[in-house]
Amino acid sequence: MTLIENAFGTGDASAPGVLSFLRRGQKAPCRVALIGGYTPRKCGIATFTTDIYEQLRAHHSDISVDLHVIDDARSPLEYDDVRGLIRSDQVEDYRAAARRMNEDAVDAVWLQHEYGIFGGADGDMVLELVDRVAAPLIVTLHTVLAQPSAHQREVLEHILRRASRVMVMSQHSMGLLQDLYRVAPERIMVIPHGAPDRPFGRGEAYKARIGHEGRRVMMTFGLLGPGKGLETVIEALPAIVQNHPDVVYRIVGATHPNLVASEGERYRESLEALAQDLGVAANIEWDNRFLDLDELLDQLEACDIYLTPYPNMQQSTSGTLSYAVALGKAVVSTPYVHARELLADGVGVLVDPRRADVIAAAVNRLLDDPDELHTVQKRAWDKGRETIWPRFAGAARELVESVVVRPDRTTPLLATPGFSGVTAMSDATGMLQHSILTVPDRRHGYCLDDNVRALMLMGVADTVPLAERQRWAMVYASFIQHAWNPDARAFRNFMNFDRTWCEPIGSADSNGRTVWALGRAMNDAPDAGLRHWAAQWFDIALAPVCTMDAPRTVAFVMLGCIEALRANPAHGEALTSLRHGAELLANLLNEARRPDWAWFEAVLSYDNPRLSQALIGAGQVLERADWVESGLSSLRFIARQQVSAQGHFRPVGSETFGRPYENMPFDQQPLEAWAAVDAAATAYAATGDITWLRHAETAYRWFLGGNDRGEVLGDIVSGRCRDGVTPQGVNLNCGAESILAFQLAHYAMVDIARRPGSGTIRQEPIPPHAIAMKINSKGTQQLAGA
């Protein structure tokens, strides 16, 4: 076994856990956080969520389901077997639920979406949850509006951007998502509403149970409200009763609680009055209850014809329609979305909305011809075999498995990335900033930040032939030299492709990074002439740049000073600047620190570990143990923020920037992983604690698939790197910053493996969760609101 393998483990499939399941050909267990209403809440979403929970448990017990219930703040209920309760009008509950799901290390989050069940305008409070969950998000859309309001569209599009998969229950909804919301078809899965599997033809036996033996029974079920169209059926009853005096229309279901709250039972009473006026009150049976599933199915079995006379043609799903079809009932329905698809090809009878005469004719035609009635019922029952619970549960499992991340540990940890990705982004001017996929994008030109990183790479990329490193180092050094503005005594940053500068002074951080790169080049530039050049430019730049006081700029300058002192221990200005920067960072940390927040600022941003790295390094150079410990404590804090409960690296997401005391999971960028590797190496050098070697490995594996989406970002062959991890997967572009972060992180790992003592680490890989536990052993309080 090589020193590198001895230090970090082979990374093969010998580790226990998920990979052992894969080797045996078995499906690995997974854990899903399911969000929606739940029984005993009386609404369609609650029933559907309950169905998912029960059917996955019944048919796929290796998928464990955590219930996170949306509770109606107006009518709070008690729930059994739930992992979390989200009060619909409390924004902090959505944030807390996301935090718990992340801490639970769930493999997927499955959200049932309907605008009306969440708090805020058009249910926009749910965005507080979907923005914070790190696991892949599945969304079931129970409503896809063809003509949404501007804000409804904004809310749904936000959710769709976060979702890895979108489930709908109709082809029509899928079409709307593609045409109106521009969702790629491969992200959409159509799973028809599930239904029970019961024998055909037991109607008479169940009629006897409710006292209607021998009668013709029609039925409608659901929460009563004006949107159900029941008055149209009542208006049709006189014509039906004239032909079939024994018919009974059973209206089963409580009045919608929101309607009761606003107007009591006025709507039901208006229907009763209508029936009285039309002389059919004796042919209507009211059951003012919301039935549990078993009783509902029994009552459905007791009917001959099931009616859904809904006037809203956009309704995309009806659970009771699916149940009625699966139980073999003849369905007469208006042609709303779900009915058009489920009742096609003679499975049921479609009628125009708000046409009592048409409903009467359709019902009479079925009741007049028992053979036709039986044929339609049998056709429905046969169609229902496609949606019975085992089929639904199988499709639900496929949906979950389509998003679950399975870690890829097949790439050797320290396989050397190729160099062609770097040169493809470079020309005689310097390194271009951005790309479209793998092709350089000239529209955005160049920037100083990338060219200073590229110069750093030329100093350490010892697998690249020396002559090639020298050639490209000259290009990048020339760019840096040309970026200096002597009038402003600062470096410019952005350059157009035509070599014109975009501004007279670049950002403070770009100036700080340049000082850092020049300090490194004083030691490791690939020829002596460049090392002398770097020393001269370091002296020119240090004095003006070290006056800039942005924390990351200070850290970059400090890192440059540490490098300069390594090359020239008597460099007085570097020593003074290093001490000044360390005092500033130490003071920031002391002022901002609180029990659950050991950090320099109230916000997290990019390149976070560089602050800790600079303070640890300064403490070592200046022999200040207190600065070393302050740097280590802050690095332990940021490491905890950037290791998931599963044990893989989770960089602070770019959506975190500017949010006090927050840590959002996306978008994740390569710069953070490289910074974590470097900072962990500095901590290891200061302490000899191999925990930091493990953290460096964890951070580097982020490039190789050890991330929230299991995506391999770094391409070993070309040395390119994708631009980051998003909620939907990976950003396929390969910009300079990402390529350089991957390359530099690799060579940092190689340097760690070469250090004395790193070869004494135990040979077998440490499970990722053990790494997380070791880092967290210094303190386990979690980030407030994250």
Coordinates of C-alpha atoms in Angstrom, one line a residue, residues 48 53 61 74 125 178 198 211 237 256 270 282 290 328 333 340 354 357 364 374 474 483 499 667 669 765:
F48 CA -53.2 11.5 -0.2
Y53 CA -47.2 6.9 4.1
S61 CA -40.7 -1.4 4.2
R74 CA -57.3 27.7 12.4
M125 CA -44.1 30.4 3.4
Q178 CA -43.6 21.7 -20.0
R198 CA -61.2 -5.0 -4.1
G211 CA -80.4 -0.4 4.1
L237 CA -83.1 14.3 -10.2
H256 CA -65.9 22.3 4.1
S270 CA -79.7 25.8 0.1
A282 CA -87.2 11.9 -0.4
F290 CA -66.0 13.0 6.4
G328 CA -65.9 -0.8 -10.6
S333 CA -68.6 13.1 -14.6
R340 CA -61.0 13.2 -19.2
R354 CA -73.9 22.7 -15.4
D357 CA -80.7 17.6 -18.6
N364 CA -81.2 7.2 -17.2
H374 CA -72.6 -3.7 -16.0
M474 CA 5.0 33.8 -17.6
A483 CA -3.2 44.7 -13.9
R499 CA -7.6 43.6 -23.5
D667 CA -25.5 26.8 -4.6
Q669 CA -19.1 26.3 -5.2
P765 CA -11.3 4.2 5.7

